[in-house]
Coordinates of C-alpha atoms in Angstrom, one line a residue:
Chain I
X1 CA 104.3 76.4 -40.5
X2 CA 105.8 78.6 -42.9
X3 CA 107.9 81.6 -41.3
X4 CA 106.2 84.4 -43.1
X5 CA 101.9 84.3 -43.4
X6 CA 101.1 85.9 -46.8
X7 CA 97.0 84.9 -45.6
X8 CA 96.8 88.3 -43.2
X9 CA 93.2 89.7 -44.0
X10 CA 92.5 92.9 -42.9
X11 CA 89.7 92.8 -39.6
X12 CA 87.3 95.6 -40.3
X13 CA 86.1 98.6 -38.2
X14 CA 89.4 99.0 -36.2
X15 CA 89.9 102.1 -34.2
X16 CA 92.3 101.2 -31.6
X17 CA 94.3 98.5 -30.8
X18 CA 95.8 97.1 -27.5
X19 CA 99.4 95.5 -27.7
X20 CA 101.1 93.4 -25.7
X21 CA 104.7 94.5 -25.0
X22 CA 107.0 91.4 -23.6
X23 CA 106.9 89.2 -26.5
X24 CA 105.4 91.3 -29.0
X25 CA 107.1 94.6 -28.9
X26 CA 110.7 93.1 -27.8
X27 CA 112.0 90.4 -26.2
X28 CA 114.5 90.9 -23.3
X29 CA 116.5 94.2 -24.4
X30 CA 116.0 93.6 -28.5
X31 CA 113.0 95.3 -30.4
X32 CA 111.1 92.7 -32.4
X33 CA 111.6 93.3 -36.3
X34 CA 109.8 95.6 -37.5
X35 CA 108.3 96.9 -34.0
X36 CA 109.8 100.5 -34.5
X37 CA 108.2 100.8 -38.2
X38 CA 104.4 99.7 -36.2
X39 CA 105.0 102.3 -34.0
X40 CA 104.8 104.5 -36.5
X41 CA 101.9 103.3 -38.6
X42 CA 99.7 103.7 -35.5
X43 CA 100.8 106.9 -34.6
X44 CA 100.9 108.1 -38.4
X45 CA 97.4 106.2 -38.8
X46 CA 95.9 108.3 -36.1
X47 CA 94.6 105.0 -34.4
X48 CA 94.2 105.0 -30.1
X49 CA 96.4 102.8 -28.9
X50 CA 97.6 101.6 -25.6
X51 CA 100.9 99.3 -24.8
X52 CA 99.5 96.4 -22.1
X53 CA 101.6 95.1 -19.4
X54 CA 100.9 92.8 -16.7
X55 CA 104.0 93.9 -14.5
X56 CA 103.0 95.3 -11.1
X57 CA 106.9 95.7 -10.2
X58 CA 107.4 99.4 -12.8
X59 CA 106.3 102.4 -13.1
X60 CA 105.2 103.4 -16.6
X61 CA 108.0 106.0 -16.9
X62 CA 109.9 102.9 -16.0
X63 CA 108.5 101.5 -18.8
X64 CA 108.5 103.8 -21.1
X65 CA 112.4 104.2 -20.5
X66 CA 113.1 100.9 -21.4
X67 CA 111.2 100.7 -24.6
X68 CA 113.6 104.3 -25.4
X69 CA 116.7 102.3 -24.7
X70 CA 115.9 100.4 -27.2
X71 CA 114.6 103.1 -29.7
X72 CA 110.4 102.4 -29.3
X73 CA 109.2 106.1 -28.3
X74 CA 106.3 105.9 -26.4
X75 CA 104.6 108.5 -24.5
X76 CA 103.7 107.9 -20.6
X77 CA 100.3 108.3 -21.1
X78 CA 100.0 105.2 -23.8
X79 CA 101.5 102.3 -20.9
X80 CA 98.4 100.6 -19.4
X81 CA 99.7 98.3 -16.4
X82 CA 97.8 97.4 -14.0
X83 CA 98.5 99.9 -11.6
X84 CA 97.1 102.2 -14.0
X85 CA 93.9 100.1 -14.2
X86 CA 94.1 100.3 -10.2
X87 CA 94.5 103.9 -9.6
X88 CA 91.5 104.3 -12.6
X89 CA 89.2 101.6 -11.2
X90 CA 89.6 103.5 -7.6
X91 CA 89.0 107.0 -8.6
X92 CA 86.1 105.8 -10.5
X93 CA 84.6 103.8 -7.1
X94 CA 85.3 107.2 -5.1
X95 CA 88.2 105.0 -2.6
X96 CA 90.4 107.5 -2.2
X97 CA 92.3 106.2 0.6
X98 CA 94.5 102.8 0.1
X99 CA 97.2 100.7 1.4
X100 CA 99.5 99.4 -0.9
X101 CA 101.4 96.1 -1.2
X102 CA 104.0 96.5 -3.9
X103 CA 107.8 96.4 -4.9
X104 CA 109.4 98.5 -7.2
X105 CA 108.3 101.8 -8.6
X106 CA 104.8 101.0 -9.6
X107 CA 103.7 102.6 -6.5
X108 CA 104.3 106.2 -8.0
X109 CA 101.2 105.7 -10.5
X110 CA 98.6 106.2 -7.6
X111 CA 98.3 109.5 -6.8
X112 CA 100.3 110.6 -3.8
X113 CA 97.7 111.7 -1.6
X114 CA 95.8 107.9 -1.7
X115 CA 98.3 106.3 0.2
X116 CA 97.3 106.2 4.0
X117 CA 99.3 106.0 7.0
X118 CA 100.3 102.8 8.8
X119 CA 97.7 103.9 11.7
X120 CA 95.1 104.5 9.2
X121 CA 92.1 103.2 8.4
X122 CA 92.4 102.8 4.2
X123 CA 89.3 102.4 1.6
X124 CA 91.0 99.7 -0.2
X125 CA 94.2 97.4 0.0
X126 CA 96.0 96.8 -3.1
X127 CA 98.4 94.0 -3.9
X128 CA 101.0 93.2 -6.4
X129 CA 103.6 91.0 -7.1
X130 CA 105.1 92.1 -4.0
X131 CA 108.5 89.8 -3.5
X132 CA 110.0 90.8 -0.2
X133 CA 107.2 93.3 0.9
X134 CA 105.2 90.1 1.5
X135 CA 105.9 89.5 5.8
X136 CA 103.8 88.4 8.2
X137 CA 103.0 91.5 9.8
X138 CA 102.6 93.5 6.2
X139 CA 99.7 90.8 5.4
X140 CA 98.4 91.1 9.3
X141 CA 98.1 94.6 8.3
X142 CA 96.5 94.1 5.4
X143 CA 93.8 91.6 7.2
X144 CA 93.0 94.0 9.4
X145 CA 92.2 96.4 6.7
X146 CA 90.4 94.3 5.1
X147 CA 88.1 92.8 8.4
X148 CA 87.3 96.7 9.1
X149 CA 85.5 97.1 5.5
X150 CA 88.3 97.9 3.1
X151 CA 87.9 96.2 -0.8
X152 CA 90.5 93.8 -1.9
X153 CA 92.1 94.7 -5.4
X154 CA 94.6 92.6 -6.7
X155 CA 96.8 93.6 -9.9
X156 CA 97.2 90.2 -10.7
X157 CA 96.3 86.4 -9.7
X158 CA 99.2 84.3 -10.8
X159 CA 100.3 81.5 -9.4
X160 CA 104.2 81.8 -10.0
X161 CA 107.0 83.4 -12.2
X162 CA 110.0 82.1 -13.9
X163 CA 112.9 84.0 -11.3
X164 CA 116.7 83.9 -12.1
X165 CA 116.8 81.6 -9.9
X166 CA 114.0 79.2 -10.1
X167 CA 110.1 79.4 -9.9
X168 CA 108.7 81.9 -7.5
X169 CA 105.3 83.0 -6.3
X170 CA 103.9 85.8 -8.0
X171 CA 100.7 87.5 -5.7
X172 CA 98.1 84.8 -6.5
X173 CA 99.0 82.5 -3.7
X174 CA 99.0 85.8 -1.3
X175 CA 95.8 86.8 -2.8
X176 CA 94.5 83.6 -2.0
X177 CA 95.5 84.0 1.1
X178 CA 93.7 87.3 2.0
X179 CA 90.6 85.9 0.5
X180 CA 90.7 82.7 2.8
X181 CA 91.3 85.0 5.8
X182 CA 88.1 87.0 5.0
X183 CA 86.0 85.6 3.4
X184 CA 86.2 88.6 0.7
X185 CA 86.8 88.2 -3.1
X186 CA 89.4 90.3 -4.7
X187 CA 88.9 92.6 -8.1
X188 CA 91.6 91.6 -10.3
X189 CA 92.5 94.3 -12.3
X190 CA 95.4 93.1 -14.2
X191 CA 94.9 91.0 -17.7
X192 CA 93.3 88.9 -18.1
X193 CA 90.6 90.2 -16.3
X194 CA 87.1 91.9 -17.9
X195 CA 88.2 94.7 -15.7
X196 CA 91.6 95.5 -16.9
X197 CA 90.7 95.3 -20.5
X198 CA 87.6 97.5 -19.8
X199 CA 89.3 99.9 -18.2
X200 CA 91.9 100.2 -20.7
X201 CA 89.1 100.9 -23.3
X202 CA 87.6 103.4 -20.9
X203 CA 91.3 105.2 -20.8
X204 CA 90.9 105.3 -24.8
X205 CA 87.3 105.8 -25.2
X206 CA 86.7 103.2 -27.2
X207 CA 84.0 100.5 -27.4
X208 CA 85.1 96.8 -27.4
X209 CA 83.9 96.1 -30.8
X210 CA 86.6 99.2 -32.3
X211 CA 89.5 97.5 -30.9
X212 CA 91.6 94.8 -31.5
X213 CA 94.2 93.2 -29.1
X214 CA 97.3 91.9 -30.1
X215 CA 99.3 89.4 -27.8
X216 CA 101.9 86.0 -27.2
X217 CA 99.3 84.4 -24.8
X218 CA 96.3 83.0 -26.5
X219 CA 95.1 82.3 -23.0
X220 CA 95.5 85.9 -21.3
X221 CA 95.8 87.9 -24.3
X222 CA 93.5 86.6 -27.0
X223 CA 91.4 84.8 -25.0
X224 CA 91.1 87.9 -22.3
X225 CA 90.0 90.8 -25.0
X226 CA 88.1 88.1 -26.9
X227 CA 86.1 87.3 -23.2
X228 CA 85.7 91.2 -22.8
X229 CA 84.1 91.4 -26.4
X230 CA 87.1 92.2 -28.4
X231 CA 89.0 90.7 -31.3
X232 CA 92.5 89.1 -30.2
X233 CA 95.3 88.8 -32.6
X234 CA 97.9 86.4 -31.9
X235 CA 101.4 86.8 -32.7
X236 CA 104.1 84.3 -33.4
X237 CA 107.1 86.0 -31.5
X238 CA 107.6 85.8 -27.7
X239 CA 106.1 82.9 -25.8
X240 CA 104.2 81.7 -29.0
X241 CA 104.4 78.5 -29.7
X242 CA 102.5 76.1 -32.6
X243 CA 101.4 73.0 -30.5
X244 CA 99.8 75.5 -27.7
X245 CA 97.9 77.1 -30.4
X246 CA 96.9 73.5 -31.8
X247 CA 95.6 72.9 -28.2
X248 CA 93.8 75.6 -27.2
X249 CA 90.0 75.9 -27.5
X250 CA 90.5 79.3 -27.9
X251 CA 90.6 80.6 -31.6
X252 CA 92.1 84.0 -32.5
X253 CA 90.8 86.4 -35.3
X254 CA 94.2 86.3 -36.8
X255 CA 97.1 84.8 -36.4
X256 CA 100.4 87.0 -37.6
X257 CA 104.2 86.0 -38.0
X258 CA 104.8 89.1 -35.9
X259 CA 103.8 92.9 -34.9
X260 CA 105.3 94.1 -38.3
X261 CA 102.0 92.4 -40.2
X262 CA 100.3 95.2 -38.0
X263 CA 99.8 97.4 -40.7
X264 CA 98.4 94.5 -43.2
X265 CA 95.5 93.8 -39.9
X266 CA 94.7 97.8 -39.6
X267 CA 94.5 98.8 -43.4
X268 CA 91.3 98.2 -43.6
X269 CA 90.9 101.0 -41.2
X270 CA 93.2 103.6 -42.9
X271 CA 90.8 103.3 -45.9
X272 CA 87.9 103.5 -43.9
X273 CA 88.9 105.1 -40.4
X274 CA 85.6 106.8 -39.6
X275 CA 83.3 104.6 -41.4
X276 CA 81.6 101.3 -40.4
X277 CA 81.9 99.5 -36.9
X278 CA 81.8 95.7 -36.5
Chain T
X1 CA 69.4 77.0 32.1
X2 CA 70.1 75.5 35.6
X3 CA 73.8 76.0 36.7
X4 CA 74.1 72.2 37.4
X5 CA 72.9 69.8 35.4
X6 CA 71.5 66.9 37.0
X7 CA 70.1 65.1 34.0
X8 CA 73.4 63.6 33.2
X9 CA 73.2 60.0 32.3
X10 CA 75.9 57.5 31.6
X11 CA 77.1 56.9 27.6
X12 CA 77.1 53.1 27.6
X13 CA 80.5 51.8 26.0
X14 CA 83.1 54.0 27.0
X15 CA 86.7 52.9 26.6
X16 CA 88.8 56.0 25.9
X17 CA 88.2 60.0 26.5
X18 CA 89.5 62.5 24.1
X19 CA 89.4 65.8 26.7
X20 CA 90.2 69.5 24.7
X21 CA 92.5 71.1 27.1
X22 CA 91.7 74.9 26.8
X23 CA 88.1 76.2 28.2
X24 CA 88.1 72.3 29.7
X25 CA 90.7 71.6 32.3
X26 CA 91.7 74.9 32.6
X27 CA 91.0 78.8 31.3
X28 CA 93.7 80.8 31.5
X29 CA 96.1 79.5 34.2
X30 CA 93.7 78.5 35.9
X31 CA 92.0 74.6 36.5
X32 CA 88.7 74.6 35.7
X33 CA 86.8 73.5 39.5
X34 CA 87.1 69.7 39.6
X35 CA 89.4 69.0 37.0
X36 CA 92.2 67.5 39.0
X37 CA 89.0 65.4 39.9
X38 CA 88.6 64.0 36.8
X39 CA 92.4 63.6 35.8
X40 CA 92.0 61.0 38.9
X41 CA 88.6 59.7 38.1
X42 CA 90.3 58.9 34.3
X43 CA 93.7 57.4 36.3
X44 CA 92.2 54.8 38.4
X45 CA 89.3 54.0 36.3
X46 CA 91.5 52.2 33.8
X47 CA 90.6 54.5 30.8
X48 CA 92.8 55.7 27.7
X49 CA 92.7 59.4 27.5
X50 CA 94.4 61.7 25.7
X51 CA 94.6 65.6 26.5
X52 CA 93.7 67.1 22.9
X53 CA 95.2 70.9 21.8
X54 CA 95.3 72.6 18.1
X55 CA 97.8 74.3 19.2
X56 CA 101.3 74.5 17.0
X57 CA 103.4 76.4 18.9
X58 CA 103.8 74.4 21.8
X59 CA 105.4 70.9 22.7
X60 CA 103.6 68.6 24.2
X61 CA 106.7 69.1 27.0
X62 CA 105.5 72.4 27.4
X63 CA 101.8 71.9 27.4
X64 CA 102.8 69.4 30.5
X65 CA 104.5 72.0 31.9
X66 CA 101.8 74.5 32.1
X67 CA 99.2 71.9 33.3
X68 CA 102.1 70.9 35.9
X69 CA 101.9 74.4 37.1
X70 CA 98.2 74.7 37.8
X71 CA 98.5 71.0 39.4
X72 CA 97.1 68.8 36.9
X73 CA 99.9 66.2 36.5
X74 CA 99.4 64.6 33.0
X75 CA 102.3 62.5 31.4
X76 CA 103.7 63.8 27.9
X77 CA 102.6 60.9 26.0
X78 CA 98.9 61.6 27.3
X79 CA 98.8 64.9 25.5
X80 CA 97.6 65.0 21.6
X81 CA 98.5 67.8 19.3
X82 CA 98.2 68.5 15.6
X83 CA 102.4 67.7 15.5
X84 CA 101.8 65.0 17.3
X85 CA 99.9 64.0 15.1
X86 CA 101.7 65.1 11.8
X87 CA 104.8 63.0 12.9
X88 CA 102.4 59.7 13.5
X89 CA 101.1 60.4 9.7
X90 CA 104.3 60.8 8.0
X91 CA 106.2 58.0 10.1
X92 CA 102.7 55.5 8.8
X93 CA 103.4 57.2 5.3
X94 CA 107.1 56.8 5.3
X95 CA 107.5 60.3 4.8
X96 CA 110.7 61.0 6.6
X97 CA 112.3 64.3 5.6
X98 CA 110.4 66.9 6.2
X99 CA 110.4 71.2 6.0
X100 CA 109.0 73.0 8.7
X101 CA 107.7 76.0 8.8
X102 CA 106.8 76.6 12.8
X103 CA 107.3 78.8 15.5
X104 CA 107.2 78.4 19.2
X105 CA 108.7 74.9 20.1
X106 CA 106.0 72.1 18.5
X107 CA 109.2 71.3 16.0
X108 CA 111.0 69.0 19.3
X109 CA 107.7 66.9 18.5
X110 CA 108.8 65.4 15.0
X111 CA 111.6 63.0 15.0
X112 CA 114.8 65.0 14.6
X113 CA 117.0 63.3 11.8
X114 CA 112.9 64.2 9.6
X115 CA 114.5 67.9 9.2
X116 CA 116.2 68.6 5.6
X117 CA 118.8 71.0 5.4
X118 CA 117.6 74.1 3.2
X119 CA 118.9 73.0 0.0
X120 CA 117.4 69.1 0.2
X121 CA 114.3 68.4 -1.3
X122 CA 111.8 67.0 1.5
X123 CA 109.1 64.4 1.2
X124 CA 106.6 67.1 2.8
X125 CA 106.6 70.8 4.1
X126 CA 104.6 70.7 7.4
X127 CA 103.1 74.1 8.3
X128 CA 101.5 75.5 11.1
X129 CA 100.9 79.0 12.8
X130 CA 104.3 80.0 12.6
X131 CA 104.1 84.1 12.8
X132 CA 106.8 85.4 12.0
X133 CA 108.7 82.6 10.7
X134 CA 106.1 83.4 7.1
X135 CA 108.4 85.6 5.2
X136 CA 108.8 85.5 1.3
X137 CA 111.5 83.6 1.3
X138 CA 110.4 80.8 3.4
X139 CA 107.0 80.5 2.0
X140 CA 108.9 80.0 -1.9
X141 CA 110.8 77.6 -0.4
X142 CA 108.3 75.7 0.3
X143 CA 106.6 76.1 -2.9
X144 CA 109.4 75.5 -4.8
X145 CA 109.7 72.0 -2.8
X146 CA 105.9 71.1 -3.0
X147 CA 106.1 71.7 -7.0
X148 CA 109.5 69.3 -6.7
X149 CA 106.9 66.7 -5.1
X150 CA 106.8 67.3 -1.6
X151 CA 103.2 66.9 0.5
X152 CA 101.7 69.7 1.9
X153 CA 100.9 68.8 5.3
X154 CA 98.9 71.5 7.7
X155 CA 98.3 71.5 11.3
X156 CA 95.9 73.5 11.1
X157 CA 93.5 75.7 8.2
X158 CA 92.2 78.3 10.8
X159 CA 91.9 81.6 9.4
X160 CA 92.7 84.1 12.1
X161 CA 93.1 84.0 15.8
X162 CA 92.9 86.8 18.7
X163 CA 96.1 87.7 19.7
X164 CA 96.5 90.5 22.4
X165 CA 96.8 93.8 19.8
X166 CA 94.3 92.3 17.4
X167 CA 93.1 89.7 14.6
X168 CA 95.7 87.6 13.2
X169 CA 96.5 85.5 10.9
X170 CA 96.6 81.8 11.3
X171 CA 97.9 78.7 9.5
X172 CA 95.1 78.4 7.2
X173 CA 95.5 81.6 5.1
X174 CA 99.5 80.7 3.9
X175 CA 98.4 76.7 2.9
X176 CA 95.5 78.8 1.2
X177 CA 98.3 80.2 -0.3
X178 CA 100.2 77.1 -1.4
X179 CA 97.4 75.5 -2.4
X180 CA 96.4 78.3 -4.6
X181 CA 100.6 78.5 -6.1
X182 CA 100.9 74.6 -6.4
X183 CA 97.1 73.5 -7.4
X184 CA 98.2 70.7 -4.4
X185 CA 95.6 70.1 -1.6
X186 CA 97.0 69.9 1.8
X187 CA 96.2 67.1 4.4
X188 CA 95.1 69.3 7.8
X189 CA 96.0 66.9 10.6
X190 CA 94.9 69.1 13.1
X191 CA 91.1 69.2 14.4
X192 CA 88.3 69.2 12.7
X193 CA 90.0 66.8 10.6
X194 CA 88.8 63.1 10.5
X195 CA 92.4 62.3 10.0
X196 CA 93.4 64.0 13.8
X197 CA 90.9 62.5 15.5
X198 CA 91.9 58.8 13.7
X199 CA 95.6 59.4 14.4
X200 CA 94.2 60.2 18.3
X201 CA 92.3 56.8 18.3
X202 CA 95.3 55.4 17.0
X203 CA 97.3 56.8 19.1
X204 CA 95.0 55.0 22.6
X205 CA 94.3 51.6 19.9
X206 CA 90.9 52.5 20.6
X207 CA 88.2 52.1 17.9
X208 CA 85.4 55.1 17.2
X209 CA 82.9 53.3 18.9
X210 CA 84.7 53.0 22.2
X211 CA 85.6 57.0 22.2
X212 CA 83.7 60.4 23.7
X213 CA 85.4 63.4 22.7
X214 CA 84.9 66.2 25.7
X215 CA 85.3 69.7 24.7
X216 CA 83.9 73.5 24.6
X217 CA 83.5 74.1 20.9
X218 CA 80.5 72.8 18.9
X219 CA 82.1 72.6 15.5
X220 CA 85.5 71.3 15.7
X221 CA 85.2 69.1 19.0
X222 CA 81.8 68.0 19.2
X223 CA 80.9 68.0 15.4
X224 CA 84.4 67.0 14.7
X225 CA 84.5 63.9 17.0
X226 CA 80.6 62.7 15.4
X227 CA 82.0 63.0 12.1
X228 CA 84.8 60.7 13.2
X229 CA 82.3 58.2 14.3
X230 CA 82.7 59.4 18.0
X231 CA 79.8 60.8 20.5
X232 CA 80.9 63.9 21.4
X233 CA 80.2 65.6 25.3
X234 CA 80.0 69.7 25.4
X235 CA 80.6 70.9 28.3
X236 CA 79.4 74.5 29.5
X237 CA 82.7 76.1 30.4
X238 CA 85.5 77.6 28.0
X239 CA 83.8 79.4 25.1
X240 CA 80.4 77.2 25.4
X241 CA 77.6 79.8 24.7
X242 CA 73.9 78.7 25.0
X243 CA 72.5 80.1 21.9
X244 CA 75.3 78.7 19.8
X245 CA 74.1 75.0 20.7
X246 CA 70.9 76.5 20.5
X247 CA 71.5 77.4 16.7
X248 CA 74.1 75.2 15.9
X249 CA 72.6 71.7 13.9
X250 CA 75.2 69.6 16.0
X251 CA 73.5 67.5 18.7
X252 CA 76.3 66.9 21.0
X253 CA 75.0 63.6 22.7
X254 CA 75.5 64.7 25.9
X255 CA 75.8 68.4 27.7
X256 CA 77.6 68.8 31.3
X257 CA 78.2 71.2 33.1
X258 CA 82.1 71.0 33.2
X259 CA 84.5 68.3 33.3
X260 CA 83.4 67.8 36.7
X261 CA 80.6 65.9 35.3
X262 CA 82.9 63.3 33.9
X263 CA 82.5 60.7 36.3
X264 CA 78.8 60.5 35.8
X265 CA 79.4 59.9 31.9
X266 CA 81.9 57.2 32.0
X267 CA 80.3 55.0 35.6
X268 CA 78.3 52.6 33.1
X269 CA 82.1 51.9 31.7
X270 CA 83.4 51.5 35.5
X271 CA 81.1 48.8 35.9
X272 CA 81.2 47.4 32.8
X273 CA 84.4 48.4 30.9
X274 CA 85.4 45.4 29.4
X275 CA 81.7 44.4 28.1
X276 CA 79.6 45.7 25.8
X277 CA 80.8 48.0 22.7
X278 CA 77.9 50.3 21.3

């Protein structure tokens, strides 16, 4: 596969565009070539854009400091994790009052006054990749909630992450466990769910058919937006690799050495920003 | 319905009694009326009979204990519990190091030199409704050793219990949770399961046909045994409720009043025990 695709067409009609970060944006603590010049095409392009991540661990100020650390300036307000997609999803659905099952600093992108007491009765109960948070009497807690009428919403469903030191559960497994106990299915709002892609069109006011999603997964990237009625644009940085792609029943719209090609996918736009849709 | 039930007749066949302990020989701390009756009828009458719990927090020593205390004298090896159980499967599977993740004292039940120290990798993780004992780390523990090839092995898959301040959680919901992480089913070796009630008749070297499970429950002790190949007795003590064998599609194949009524189900046997097998 040569290093460098010279075949990028432009995809028509694009207005926005959703981008992966891990993988496609930087890698560890290193910008991806070219990720800083991207940047500025789609601020200088005038397209909406939004930065995905499927960490339920950080804030998006936490976020958004580590992408200035290593010179990507992004506002706040252009991060879409799935907290945000929580928080969104609930003030939409009027559930105002929630418990929360998280680790790190995530929990600051819910609005203060949501979180309930430990002697109260919450609207919702909302669980992330957790880590140590996860104890028996935290998930009793929970199942209480949940058996006295309160929704499930889970940021994500996976099964396990890659830890420093060796696999560990991620909160599928205690997802799965909540939904056993009760009988209740959770909303997963995190990708690659319908519901975190639509709500991250909602937050740019965008239709599916004006935006294109750019991702290292083909399964939860591509696949995801292509699922909720978007194109999906897979990069060959981060977890890309050839044989997975070979594999996959899934078929992007484009396939691009890396974010830099970005502005060879959007151009069509520049020329034509206001003019036809897909 | 009449307080006494003098329609009992005789179940032809009867070798061996499978008797549920709790809402049977006792509720509370106290023997149900006629029970020590019954321990004596099964004594001298030449029958196998085990005592049959779900319970995983307890020894069998300490079930004996508590039966010793209301004055039913049953011998340790007459009492049947999902660990009792679990260490006849994986001695027949040759499954002899084992995690456990357990609370109360049901671990003196397994063979001792079956425990791994925390950084071996076991044959199987046995779990059961350990409380407390679920924490993060113990729960990726056993992950990490089921996705090194460990079995999952479960005591029980109930999905809550009553404790005194409330709901909680049983076994079920954390090997929901494994299952979920690993994609691994687990073996439950507690009742329902075909597989505790086979390890039971194992246990007495009884066949099916030769067996009447007693208990108060509908589902797992009556429907349970039958689906074993047993007949199963309900009696109307414990947590028997009319209406529920009134909706329930189990036909238990005999109702008695209490355990009481036992001599009256096994006297065809006491004439006749070494005859006829149904």
């Amino acid at each position: 596969m040569p290093l460098t695709n010279t075949d990028v067409k432009p995809l028509p009609g694009i207005r926005g565009f959703l981008i992966d970060l891990d993988g496609v944006m930087y890698t560890g603590d290193t910008p991806v070539d070219g990720a800083c010049e991207a940047l500025q095409f789609l601020e200088e392009g005038g397209f909406s854009f939004r930065f995905v991540s499927n960490t339920t661990r950080k804030s998006r100020k936490t976020i958004a400091g580590h992408l200035q650390k290593m010179g990507l300036s992004v506002a706040e307000s252009r991060i879409f994790t799935p907290a945000i997609a929580a928080a969104a999803h609930l003030c939409a659905s009027g559930k105002g009052r929630i418990r929360l099952l998280l680790t790190g600093d995530a929990e600051v992108d819910f609005p203060r006054d949501f979180r309930v007491r430990k002697s109260d009765d919450p609207d919702a109960v909302v669980i992330g990749d957790a880590g140590d948070v996860f104890t028996y009497n935290s998930l009793n807690m929970a199942f209480r909630d949940l058996m006295q009428g309160a929704d499930l919403i889970a940021l994500e469903k996976d099964r396990y992450w890659m830890a420093q030191d060796g696999l560990s559960l991620s909160a599928g497994p205690f997802v799965s466990a909540l939904e056993y106990a009760t009988g209740k299915t959770a909303t997963i709002v995190g990708k690659p769910s319908k519901a975190f892609f639509d709500l991250a069109l909602h937050d740019m006011g965008l239709t599916c058919n004006q935006v294109v999603m750019i991702g290292d997964d083909i399964l939860t990237d591509v696949g995801g937006a292509q699922r909720g009625g978007m194109r999906g644009v897979l990069v060959r940085t981060g977890k890309f690799r050839p044989e997975v792609l070979h594999n996959s029943d899934i078929r992007p719209d484009l396939v691009i050495d890396s974010i830099a090609q970005i502005q060879r996918i959007g151009v069509a736009d520049l020329d034509n920003r206001w003019g036809m849709d897909l």
